[in-house]
Amino acid sequence: MTKAALLSLLLFSCAPVAVQAQTSSQQTPARGATTAAAAAKTPTPGEFPPYKRPHTPDGKPDFNGIWQSFVTADIDIQDHDAQAGPHPDIMGAYGAWPGGQGIVEGGEIPYKPEALAKKKANAEKRMVVNITSDDRRHDTGDPELKCYRPGLPRANYLPFPFQIIQGKDNIMMVYEFEHTLRTIFMKENDKEAPKDPPADSWMGWSHGHFEGDTLVIDTTGFVPYTWFDRAGDFHSDALHVVERYTLVSPYHIMYEATIEDPNVYTRPWKVSFPLYRRMEKNAQLVDFDCVEFVEKMLYGPYYKNPGK
Amino acid sequence: MGNRFGVSSKTLMIAAAVLLLPTFVPAQTKTSVTAKAETKAASAKSTEKKTWALPRTPDGQPDLQGYWTSLSFTPMERPAKYGNREFLTDEEAAEIHKEGIQHSYEFTFNDLAETPVYDATVYALSAWQEGVAPNKRTSLVVDPPDGKIPPLTPEAAKVKDAARRHGPNQDYADPNAPVKADVAEDLNLGERCLSFGGPPILPGAYNSNFFIVQGAGYVMVEYEWNNETRIIPLDGHPALSQGIHRWHGDSRGHWEGNTLVVETSNFRPGATFQGANPKTLKITEYFTRTDQNTIEYKFTIDDPSTWTKPWSAIVPLSHMDGPIFEYACSENNNDAVNILAGARATERTAAEKAKNISQK
């Protein structure tokens, strides 16, 4: 055996050990590198890598935070093109409405034929405002235009943030838009929160529970006046909304709502979109009490000098 | 304003003129209402005797959650007859409580409108329905020790006097004062469904109810009036700059022992407590749960440009039965329509009269 051959044999026999030693010493950084590689992968919309959800001290998924959606469903919950807003002569791009894809599963709202006609009439009269001191004031005009509480699920896709304050027995949802408020009763057999709505309201009567880590909220007891969007999509007082909130990342809630109203639709239908956590270091709700911005529009006809 | 009851104080005043009720109703319920008040007082006493442990939230904070009312029969400032006396005797306190319950009860039945939007005898509106605990204090103001709000500064007095003389539509003390209602801005903030005030938490005539919920790092205080809501961060959240103003100010809280201390500034001009200066007003509130059914709520008003010195009051918050319902105010604001339309009708009548006179 030549010196060279011996050397190579030695090298060969040593090689696996050396490699192993090298691997073992690099194991931690190598694993780190793999994680970094995964994180560096461009996120795929709609896909959320598994993560460990935070829980409150009493073991419930923790939804506390300020949240906001980034869909254009407030304009139209179905697919829609960009369009000029009211008075483009003075409002220009300030008043124009963006286009966007809808949030309705399957694309279509299963309206009964007569209900579809009403939706179209609503859209045509979305800016016809006639305020009386009785319920006729609700006959025409988009409730958003009049700064009314937005109802469900519209409150969750208005272009305004809302904050979840999660108590043990009650979860509060406080919306920046017109300081709209929802109480979600979480306690079973709560004597202060009867199962059936004692009265109709704009935001409905909500009971919640957890299914695994998903917050499920069942809401009924709605007034028939709220709309889903500026396109006139509507419901009756038989509206029943079941919402599902699931934390899917440190920064996202996947939101789903099933909408049922036998007076208006032929079957239940569903909307879904993500909610984003507001991450500004100083994030907080401020006031958008639009009441003061709509008084002239609502009550102008009763002013001493109308139109001035 | 289309509130839970669909009326405003103004409407109630009008309604007060319309007395109509079968006399047997008050007679029948008089006994039971007094009995109810006495039972409440007695049960409050028996609760005191038991050992009570401060309830805590799952994350260990003192638990202030639940439904509370600030209704009270105690005057803001100490009546002269009590001199320097800070506390009533048990008997005096019980008597005042009984009278208060009876008075609020009679008010409910005497002030029914002919076509009520709601039935005041059924919906909890008045103190006799909401549950008010007896208060031994002779005044809500506890500091200065004379129980009186300190004098206004000369500048603030001037502003207030001018507002009294020129401020339209605000002077309920004079029922004959003309109501100026040319535009919505002439109405007061409550009639416009913009704000019913606060902080501080005070006893109003009715609807003085609150709901407190605590989440991680935050306390939420909902006022029944207009569902106005304060979100109070406890996590050292940076204060807002002076560039942002809020209807109820901007609050920051922290715990001092078992007391929640809340400091509030950034008030909106025109929407401050008793017309204080939004630039200099600072309100500090102290919430301490003292038993199962009581939060001792103290507030300190510090505004050197309005009052000659800071002053403080204690308003007991008593537990009440929930829930608090949605208070959709602007959605059904009939007051705004009726006050404006009423003013136009008055103008038309006056114009016609003037025309008739000139034709004669």
XYZ file of C-alpha atoms in Angstrom:
668
model
C 0.000 0.000 0.000
C 1.421 3.275 -1.008
C 1.574 6.199 1.287
C -1.004 7.864 -0.849
C -3.363 4.910 -0.673
C -3.005 4.703 3.068
C -3.703 8.358 3.390
C -6.812 8.126 1.275
C -8.035 5.112 3.251
C -7.541 7.031 6.436
C -9.349 9.945 4.981
C -12.219 7.790 3.831
C -12.610 5.999 7.104
C -12.480 9.236 8.985
C -14.761 11.015 6.637
C -18.130 9.837 8.065
C -17.060 10.741 11.561
C -15.947 14.134 10.442
C -19.170 14.706 8.576
C -21.219 13.579 11.535
C -19.295 15.822 13.869
C -19.804 18.688 11.530
C -23.557 18.016 11.210
C -23.986 17.689 14.927
C -22.192 20.925 15.598
C -24.298 22.671 12.991
C -27.601 21.086 13.940
C -29.010 24.083 15.782
C -28.050 26.698 13.233
C -29.183 24.381 10.425
C -32.646 24.045 11.994
C -32.737 27.783 12.503
C -31.872 28.243 8.887
C -34.745 26.003 7.830
C -37.216 28.076 9.910
C -35.799 31.258 8.488
C -36.215 29.806 5.018
C -39.898 29.002 5.721
C -40.544 32.459 7.147
C -38.810 34.010 4.198
C -41.197 32.253 1.824
C -43.637 34.757 0.404
C -46.931 34.191 2.280
C -49.697 32.692 0.179
C -52.953 34.626 0.555
C -55.540 32.534 2.372
C -52.929 30.226 3.904
C -51.852 30.679 7.483
C -49.002 28.536 8.860
C -49.926 26.777 12.112
C -49.230 28.845 15.222
C -49.920 28.606 18.941
C -52.924 30.781 19.762
C -52.723 32.998 22.826
C -55.252 32.233 25.546
C -56.704 34.327 28.340
C -55.922 33.288 31.948
C -59.224 31.386 32.001
C -58.160 29.337 28.983
C -60.151 30.959 26.161
C -58.603 32.079 22.854
C -57.636 35.716 23.344
C -59.355 38.060 20.881
C -58.469 41.286 22.720
C -57.181 43.891 20.313
C -58.100 46.435 17.674
C -59.205 44.881 14.378
C -60.143 46.089 10.930
C -61.065 44.527 7.616
C -59.623 45.578 4.266
C -62.312 44.520 1.828
C -64.504 46.919 -0.179
C -67.697 45.100 0.795
C -69.196 48.227 2.354
C -69.650 49.497 -1.196
C -71.002 46.188 -2.505
C -70.676 42.773 -0.884
C -70.638 41.286 -4.381
C -68.029 41.825 -7.117
C -68.046 45.420 -8.313
C -66.124 47.856 -10.491
C -64.776 51.175 -9.289
C -67.308 53.966 -9.765
C -67.731 57.691 -9.417
C -69.229 58.669 -6.091
C -71.879 61.350 -5.553
C -71.160 64.770 -7.057
C -67.997 63.918 -9.004
C -68.136 67.541 -10.242
C -66.897 68.706 -6.857
C -65.796 65.500 -5.127
C -63.469 64.123 -7.809
C -61.355 61.212 -6.633
C -62.158 62.087 -2.980
C -65.648 60.803 -3.544
C -64.972 57.891 -5.910
C -65.576 54.342 -4.757
C -62.970 51.588 -5.311
C -63.777 48.351 -7.118
C -63.267 45.009 -5.466
C -64.075 41.357 -5.244
C -67.092 40.358 -3.222
C -67.156 38.463 0.061
C -70.200 36.294 -0.700
C -69.397 32.602 -0.926
C -70.369 31.433 -4.418
C -70.752 35.054 -5.538
C -74.555 35.295 -5.561
C -77.018 36.261 -2.838
C -79.980 33.850 -3.124
C -82.700 36.526 -3.179
C -86.334 35.660 -3.641
C -87.460 37.376 -6.895
C -89.507 40.114 -5.178
C -86.640 40.756 -2.747
C -84.204 41.230 -5.609
C -86.494 43.957 -6.957
C -86.410 45.686 -3.556
C -82.611 45.528 -3.462
C -82.537 47.317 -6.828
C -85.016 49.929 -5.630
C -82.914 50.456 -2.473
C -79.813 51.062 -4.586
C -81.648 53.597 -6.737
C -82.855 55.471 -3.643
C -79.716 55.087 -1.549
C -79.325 58.857 -1.323
C -83.000 59.738 -1.047
C -83.282 60.961 2.536
C -86.644 61.931 3.969
C -86.592 62.304 7.733
C -89.918 62.282 9.541
C -90.674 61.782 13.222
C -91.874 58.240 12.598
C -90.627 54.994 11.040
C -91.117 56.267 7.481
C -87.720 57.890 7.967
C -86.270 54.409 7.346
C -88.047 53.827 4.017
C -85.282 55.122 1.767
C -81.614 56.009 1.986
C -78.617 53.931 2.972
C -78.393 53.823 6.784
C -74.619 54.392 6.507
C -75.285 57.664 4.681
C -77.481 58.737 7.608
C -74.884 57.702 10.189
C -77.034 54.957 11.646
C -75.677 51.918 13.441
C -74.476 49.591 10.664
C -75.977 46.284 11.812
C -74.402 42.914 11.038
C -72.209 41.878 9.444
C -71.642 45.352 7.914
C -70.118 46.755 11.113
C -67.197 44.369 10.613
C -66.335 45.549 7.096
C -66.926 49.277 7.341
C -63.591 50.998 6.728
C -63.209 51.730 10.453
C -61.484 49.798 13.255
C -63.230 48.126 16.166
C -61.928 46.938 19.494
C -62.664 43.681 21.266
C -62.686 43.842 25.074
C -62.914 40.250 26.209
C -64.291 39.758 29.703
C -65.043 36.361 31.168
C -68.827 36.636 30.992
C -69.229 39.305 28.309
C -67.274 40.202 25.208
C -67.657 43.800 24.046
C -67.170 44.952 20.478
C -66.735 48.719 20.316
C -66.778 50.222 16.826
C -65.248 53.559 15.938
C -68.146 54.251 13.540
C -70.789 56.133 15.570
C -69.462 54.478 18.794
C -71.555 51.459 17.852
C -71.508 48.862 20.586
C -72.229 45.152 20.834
C -72.441 43.075 23.978
C -71.832 39.363 23.408
C -73.265 37.426 26.333
C -70.967 34.466 27.050
C -72.354 33.148 30.333
C -74.646 30.158 30.126
C -78.092 30.677 31.649
C -77.314 34.328 32.387
C -80.391 35.688 34.142
C -79.470 39.186 32.981
C -79.278 38.070 29.345
C -82.350 36.074 28.366
C -81.924 33.708 25.456
C -84.550 35.388 23.286
C -84.158 39.075 22.401
C -86.337 41.191 24.732
C -86.428 43.951 22.068
C -85.318 44.493 18.484
C -82.175 46.525 17.959
C -79.811 47.720 15.231
C -76.944 45.481 16.339
C -79.111 42.563 17.446
C -79.091 40.400 20.544
C -75.970 38.231 20.691
C -75.078 35.095 22.599
C -71.629 33.578 22.131
C -69.803 30.369 22.920
C -66.530 28.700 22.011
C -66.346 25.714 19.668
C -62.767 24.624 20.210
C -60.830 27.838 19.628
C -63.536 29.414 17.464
C -65.778 32.107 18.934
C -69.291 31.460 17.632
C -71.861 34.251 18.007
C -75.547 33.775 17.342
C -77.484 36.996 16.773
C -81.191 37.664 16.231
C -83.599 40.445 17.235
C -82.688 42.889 14.470
C -84.662 45.913 13.317
C -85.401 45.559 9.580
C -83.647 48.822 8.678
C -79.953 48.015 8.248
C -78.365 47.291 4.888
C -75.328 45.194 4.030
C -73.814 47.736 1.635
C -74.364 50.815 -0.517
C -75.754 48.520 -3.245
C -79.001 48.141 -1.311
C -78.518 44.566 -0.100
C -80.945 44.132 2.762
C -82.771 41.813 5.153
C -85.947 41.703 7.219
C -86.482 41.511 10.986
C -86.233 37.705 10.631
C -82.475 38.064 10.063
C -80.367 35.483 11.871
C -76.589 35.858 11.738
C -74.146 33.208 12.976
C -70.584 34.527 13.108
C -67.406 32.512 13.531
C -64.202 34.225 14.654
C -61.015 32.121 14.476
C -57.510 33.392 15.249
C -55.341 32.154 12.375
C -52.123 34.081 13.046
C -50.858 36.571 15.633
C -52.236 39.269 13.346
C -55.368 37.811 11.764
C -58.836 36.599 12.615
C -60.662 34.621 9.921
C -64.237 35.850 10.015
C -67.261 34.030 8.664
C -70.925 34.907 8.894
C -73.881 32.778 7.857
C -76.895 34.873 6.976
C -80.381 33.446 7.180
C -83.670 35.229 6.530
C -86.499 33.172 5.048
C -88.450 36.360 4.240
C -85.780 37.532 1.829
C -83.538 34.643 0.685
C -84.254 31.159 -0.627
C -81.486 29.624 1.529
C -78.824 30.652 4.050
C -75.661 32.155 2.559
C -72.235 33.010 3.790
C -69.633 35.794 3.741
C -66.016 35.486 4.848
C -62.933 37.710 5.032
C -59.943 38.207 7.316
C -59.744 40.840 10.044
C -56.334 42.439 10.556
C -54.870 43.426 13.904
C -53.992 47.118 14.008
C -50.289 47.109 14.817
C -49.461 50.797 15.211
C -47.539 51.168 18.469
C -50.075 53.710 19.685
C -53.154 52.110 18.071
C -56.401 53.211 19.689
C -59.920 54.073 18.643
C -60.780 57.758 18.334
C -64.206 59.297 17.719
C -66.181 59.133 14.505
C -69.494 60.509 15.715
C -70.828 61.173 12.251
C -74.122 62.482 13.681
C -72.763 66.023 13.493
C -71.798 65.503 9.851
C -75.280 64.476 8.709
C -77.554 66.917 10.566
C -77.971 69.307 7.670
C -78.756 66.443 5.304
C -81.267 64.895 7.726
C -82.946 67.961 9.240
C -82.179 70.645 6.651
C -85.794 70.759 5.405
C -86.840 71.868 8.904
C -84.248 74.655 9.146
C -85.257 78.316 9.268
C -83.510 78.857 5.954
C -83.539 75.461 4.266
C -80.809 74.976 1.730
C -78.569 77.598 3.316
C -84.251 61.911 21.047
C -85.262 58.433 20.186
C -83.649 56.790 23.165
C -84.636 53.623 24.918
C -87.713 55.528 25.941
C -87.961 57.820 22.987
C -88.078 61.036 24.991
C -85.783 63.749 26.229
C -85.874 65.779 29.386
C -87.633 68.422 27.332
C -90.342 65.971 26.323
C -90.628 64.858 29.924
C -91.183 68.442 31.013
C -93.987 68.737 28.510
C -95.293 65.390 29.624
C -95.231 66.591 33.223
C -98.059 68.965 32.397
C -100.283 66.088 31.351
C -101.581 64.438 34.475
C -103.772 61.477 33.847
C -103.828 58.367 35.852
C -106.350 56.259 37.623
C -105.742 57.230 41.246
C -105.928 53.648 42.430
C -102.579 52.830 40.844
C -100.357 54.924 43.116
C -102.453 54.040 46.117
C -102.105 50.373 45.366
C -98.390 50.357 44.792
C -97.378 52.885 47.437
C -97.082 50.210 50.094
C -95.171 47.810 47.924
C -92.682 50.393 46.722
C -91.871 51.494 50.254
C -91.594 47.863 51.242
C -89.227 47.232 48.330
C -86.998 50.128 49.391
C -86.933 48.891 52.956
C -86.092 45.340 51.897
C -83.257 46.671 49.764
C -81.846 48.693 52.662
C -82.183 45.726 55.005
C -80.522 43.305 52.609
C -77.668 45.757 52.069
C -77.152 45.791 55.831
C -77.160 42.013 56.175
C -74.641 41.678 53.316
C -72.275 43.997 55.166
C -72.148 41.684 58.134
C -70.913 38.695 56.128
C -67.224 38.443 55.372
C -66.729 39.634 51.866
C -63.737 38.972 49.632
C -62.942 41.339 46.789
C -63.721 39.414 43.588
C -60.930 39.293 41.015
C -60.802 38.808 37.252
C -59.036 35.675 35.882
C -55.870 37.789 35.481
C -56.001 38.925 39.110
C -57.333 42.494 38.869
C -59.996 43.684 41.298
C -63.260 42.864 39.532
C -65.412 45.933 38.861
C -67.488 44.219 36.194
C -71.233 44.318 36.031
C -74.167 46.712 35.891
C -74.108 49.778 38.152
C -76.282 52.820 38.737
C -75.176 56.251 39.936
C -78.722 57.359 40.792
C -78.729 59.134 44.117
C -80.927 61.210 46.391
C -77.903 63.042 47.787
C -77.478 66.654 46.613
C -74.279 67.661 44.836
C -73.618 70.467 47.318
C -74.340 70.376 51.046
C -77.592 72.072 52.072
C -77.003 74.909 54.551
C -78.987 73.173 57.306
C -76.235 70.563 57.755
C -73.509 73.152 58.378
C -70.244 71.276 58.639
C -71.853 67.879 59.125
C -70.442 65.388 56.657
C -72.688 62.455 57.583
C -76.333 61.879 58.367
C -77.509 59.661 61.189
C -78.802 56.227 60.151
C -82.358 57.427 60.783
C -81.914 60.587 58.664
C -80.336 58.585 55.842
C -83.179 56.051 55.907
C -85.786 58.818 55.885
C -84.194 60.652 52.952
C -83.930 57.385 51.065
C -87.578 56.579 51.698
C -88.675 60.052 50.594
C -86.507 59.832 47.487
C -87.985 56.495 46.487
C -91.508 57.778 47.085
C -90.878 60.987 45.162
C -89.389 59.181 42.165
C -92.256 56.729 42.266
C -94.854 59.492 42.218
C -92.940 61.261 39.457
C -93.225 58.145 37.290
C -96.968 57.895 37.709
C -97.705 61.608 37.589
C -95.707 62.313 34.475
C -97.148 59.857 32.000
C -97.672 61.238 28.529
C -101.035 60.717 26.864
C -99.517 58.614 24.106
C -96.334 57.317 25.648
C -93.601 55.922 23.459
C -92.922 53.558 26.331
C -94.581 52.630 29.574
C -92.587 54.259 32.365
C -94.295 52.100 34.914
C -92.855 48.971 33.336
C -89.477 49.975 31.931
C -87.052 50.753 34.719
C -86.622 54.487 34.485
C -86.774 55.950 37.953
C -84.867 55.432 41.147
C -87.619 53.313 42.693
C -87.188 50.799 39.890
C -83.405 50.834 39.530
C -82.234 50.183 43.056
C -80.465 53.014 44.840
C -78.659 52.333 48.109
C -79.038 54.806 50.998
C -76.132 57.268 51.262
C -75.094 58.691 54.623
C -73.271 61.672 53.147
C -74.895 65.107 53.331
C -73.467 66.050 49.904
C -71.704 64.396 47.002
C -68.968 67.045 47.180
C -66.468 65.922 49.838
C -63.649 68.356 49.177
C -63.540 71.237 50.046
C -64.819 70.065 53.441
C -67.714 72.554 53.389
C -69.316 70.377 50.694
C -69.525 73.248 48.203
C -68.032 73.526 44.736
C -65.327 76.235 44.948
C -66.067 79.623 43.347
C -65.438 80.127 39.646
C -62.456 82.168 38.578
C -63.450 85.715 37.493
C -62.815 84.826 33.815
C -64.943 81.660 34.005
C -67.718 83.566 35.792
C -67.773 86.106 32.953
C -68.026 83.363 30.309
C -70.752 81.552 32.207
C -72.768 84.700 32.693
C -72.529 85.512 28.998
C -73.651 81.972 28.141
C -76.582 82.313 30.521
C -77.702 85.564 28.935
C -77.081 84.699 25.321
C -77.024 80.900 25.140
C -80.124 79.869 23.240
C -82.202 76.873 24.073
C -80.202 75.801 27.091
C -82.013 77.517 29.915
C -84.473 74.966 31.211
C -84.844 76.946 34.424
C -87.032 79.425 32.554
C -89.860 77.615 30.769
C -90.867 80.852 29.022
C -87.475 81.462 27.483
C -87.797 81.388 23.702
C -86.390 78.275 22.102
C -83.995 79.162 19.339
C -84.042 76.350 16.835
C -83.018 77.768 13.467
C -80.625 74.903 12.746
C -79.673 71.630 14.454
C -76.631 73.283 16.027
C -79.000 75.403 18.141
C -80.136 72.282 20.010
C -78.128 70.959 22.920
C -75.723 68.042 22.543
C -78.160 65.574 24.094
C -81.013 66.603 21.825
C -78.630 66.136 18.913
C -77.659 62.664 20.210
C -74.042 63.775 20.256
C -73.165 63.542 23.923
C -74.811 63.186 27.279
C -71.668 64.220 29.086
C -69.157 62.519 31.314
C -66.725 62.006 32.774
C -67.376 62.437 35.628
C -70.089 59.895 36.388
C -72.955 61.761 38.043
C -76.469 60.926 39.134
C -78.928 62.080 36.471
C -82.699 62.075 36.682
C -82.847 58.638 35.073
C -80.860 56.237 32.857
C -77.799 56.820 35.040
C -76.673 53.278 34.438
C -73.313 51.815 33.571
C -71.815 48.553 32.417
C -68.192 47.741 33.188
C -66.258 44.986 31.379
C -62.550 44.253 31.902
C -60.369 42.683 29.202
C -56.603 42.195 29.125
C -55.070 45.631 29.656
C -58.353 47.543 29.281
C -61.415 48.589 31.246
C -64.538 49.508 29.309
C -67.181 51.737 30.843
C -70.448 51.931 28.923
C -72.905 54.709 29.780
C -76.514 53.755 29.131
C -77.127 57.243 27.699
C -76.513 56.818 23.975
C -74.321 53.737 24.671
C -71.453 56.171 25.027
C -68.388 54.116 25.789
C -65.027 54.853 27.324
C -62.178 52.444 26.662
C -59.533 52.929 29.336
C -56.089 51.443 28.605
C -54.171 50.213 31.658
C -51.031 49.215 29.797
C -49.107 52.479 29.802
C -50.474 53.334 26.361
C -48.959 56.634 25.168
C -51.217 59.648 25.768
C -52.832 61.329 22.775
C -51.277 64.568 21.641
C -53.252 67.793 21.949
C -54.094 67.361 18.266
C -56.908 64.911 19.037
C -60.035 65.821 21.016
C -62.661 63.412 22.232
C -66.291 63.737 23.274
C -65.553 62.051 26.608
C -61.906 62.966 26.786
C -59.100 60.478 26.496
C -58.501 58.286 29.524
C -55.541 56.371 30.904
C -55.855 54.105 33.930
C -53.730 52.252 36.437
C -54.241 50.353 39.681
C -53.212 51.847 42.994
C -53.741 48.917 45.343
C -57.347 47.886 44.752
C -58.352 51.269 43.347
C -58.602 51.906 39.629
C -57.276 55.412 39.001
C -58.260 57.009 35.687
C -56.912 60.297 34.402
C -58.698 62.041 31.556
C -57.800 64.971 29.330
C -58.101 65.887 25.590
C -61.682 67.086 25.953
C -63.560 68.520 23.018
C -64.356 72.218 23.118
C -68.051 72.680 23.904
C -68.368 69.229 25.465
C -66.731 69.598 28.860
C -68.099 69.149 32.356
C -69.917 72.318 33.463
C -68.368 74.275 30.615
C -64.818 73.837 31.927
C -61.853 74.829 29.778
C -60.997 71.849 27.518
C -57.370 72.954 27.375
C -56.803 72.928 31.131
C -59.410 70.474 32.454
C -58.093 67.301 34.025
C -60.417 64.808 35.670
C -59.124 62.023 37.912
C -61.473 59.208 38.890
C -61.036 56.568 41.593
C -63.065 53.339 41.413
C -62.915 51.172 44.561
C -65.178 48.191 45.048
C -66.125 48.308 48.714
C -68.617 45.431 48.822
C -70.467 43.105 46.497
C -73.059 45.756 45.655
C -71.053 48.983 45.812
C -68.252 50.783 44.024
C -67.078 53.898 45.798
C -66.546 56.283 42.912
C -64.654 59.471 43.614
C -63.671 62.131 41.119
C -61.435 65.163 41.327
C -61.934 68.132 39.025
C -58.842 70.178 38.390
C -59.163 73.137 36.061
C -57.387 76.229 37.380
C -58.858 78.403 34.639
C -62.435 77.554 35.698
C -62.436 76.891 39.460
C -60.354 78.671 42.073
C -59.202 75.307 43.447
C -59.590 71.588 42.663
C -62.593 69.830 44.165
C -63.774 66.261 44.671
C -67.029 64.360 45.029
C -67.960 60.791 45.924
C -70.831 59.159 44.051
C -71.647 55.645 45.234
C -72.311 53.238 42.364
C -74.895 50.642 43.358
C -75.245 47.261 41.747
C -78.318 46.978 39.534
C -79.842 44.208 37.481
C -78.816 44.096 33.825
C -78.840 44.142 30.967
C -78.412 47.604 29.469
C -80.118 47.750 26.110
C -78.988 49.329 22.861
C -79.628 53.073 22.962
C -80.138 53.966 19.320
C -80.503 57.742 19.661
C -79.784 59.455 16.339
C -81.460 56.602 14.448
C -84.842 57.725 15.763
C -84.176 61.294 16.803
C -87.722 62.598 16.770
C -86.777 65.462 19.085
C -84.600 67.123 16.465
C -87.411 66.905 13.897
C -90.119 68.038 16.314
C -88.191 70.921 17.895
C -87.147 72.316 14.492
C -90.571 71.726 12.928
C -92.203 73.223 16.026
C -90.091 76.362 15.753
C -91.111 76.727 12.080
C -94.788 76.285 13.008
C -94.445 78.958 15.701
C -92.882 81.315 13.147
C -95.691 80.665 10.673
C -98.358 81.346 13.318
C -96.614 84.555 14.371
C -96.315 85.686 10.732
C -100.005 85.008 10.099
C -100.990 86.909 13.232
C -98.864 89.849 12.187
C -100.434 89.746 8.733
C -103.989 89.672 10.160
C -103.231 92.587 12.456
C -101.785 94.661 9.627
C -104.867 93.854 7.470
C -107.172 95.134 10.224
